[in-house]
Amino acid sequence: MRIAVGQVELTTLVALPGPHDEVRLAAPVLLEALEAGWGKEILADALARVLREKWRRAMVHEHHSGR
């Protein structure tokens, strides 16, 4: 999974993976970051952490369900 965070002057650019559940998970982090003025490195790390946890939970569930 790849995400991208960049800044051009006052504009912050963010590319998130789909489908919608990843965007829903990342949106609160993104809004907090924009309000607080986080830099791109901090934002990218926070987004990656949220999405990584989603995939960890999915892998544990898959492992326990025998898929």
C-alpha positions in Angstrom: 0.0 0.0 0.0 1.3 3.4 -0.8 0.4 6.9 0.3 1.8 10.2 -0.7 2.0 13.5 1.1 3.5 16.6 -0.4 3.4 20.4 0.0 3.6 23.1 -2.5 3.6 26.5 -0.8 0.4 26.6 1.3 -1.2 23.5 -0.4 -1.0 20.1 1.1 -1.4 17.2 -1.4 -2.4 13.7 -0.1 -2.9 10.6 -2.1 -4.6 7.7 -0.3 -5.4 4.2 -1.4 -8.9 3.1 -1.9 -11.5 1.8 -1.5 -13.5 4.0 0.8 -12.7 2.4 4.1 -9.1 3.4 4.0 -10.1 7.0 3.2 -12.7 7.0 6.1 -10.0 5.8 8.5 -7.5 8.4 7.3 -9.8 11.4 7.1 -9.9 12.3 10.8 -6.1 12.2 10.9 -5.9 14.4 7.9 -8.3 16.9 9.3 -6.5 17.0 12.6 -3.2 17.5 10.8 -4.5 20.4 8.6 -6.0 22.2 11.6 -2.7 21.8 13.6 -0.4 22.6 10.7 1.6 19.3 10.8 4.4 19.0 8.4 4.3 16.5 5.6 6.6 14.0 7.3 4.5 13.9 10.5 1.2 13.6 8.5 2.6 10.8 6.3 3.7 8.9 9.4 0.3 9.3 11.2 -1.6 8.2 8.1 0.7 5.2 7.6 0.2 4.2 11.3 -3.6 4.3 11.0 -3.6 2.3 7.7 -1.0 -0.2 9.0 -3.2 -1.0 12.0 -6.2 -1.7 9.7 -4.1 -4.2 7.8 -2.7 -5.8 10.9 -6.2 -6.3 12.2 -7.3 -7.8 8.9 -4.3 -10.2 8.8 -5.0 -11.3 12.4 -8.6 -11.9 11.5 -7.7 -13.8 8.4 -5.2 -15.9 10.3 -7.7 -16.8 13.0 -10.5 -17.5 10.5 -8.3 -20.0 8.6 -8.4 -18.3 5.3 
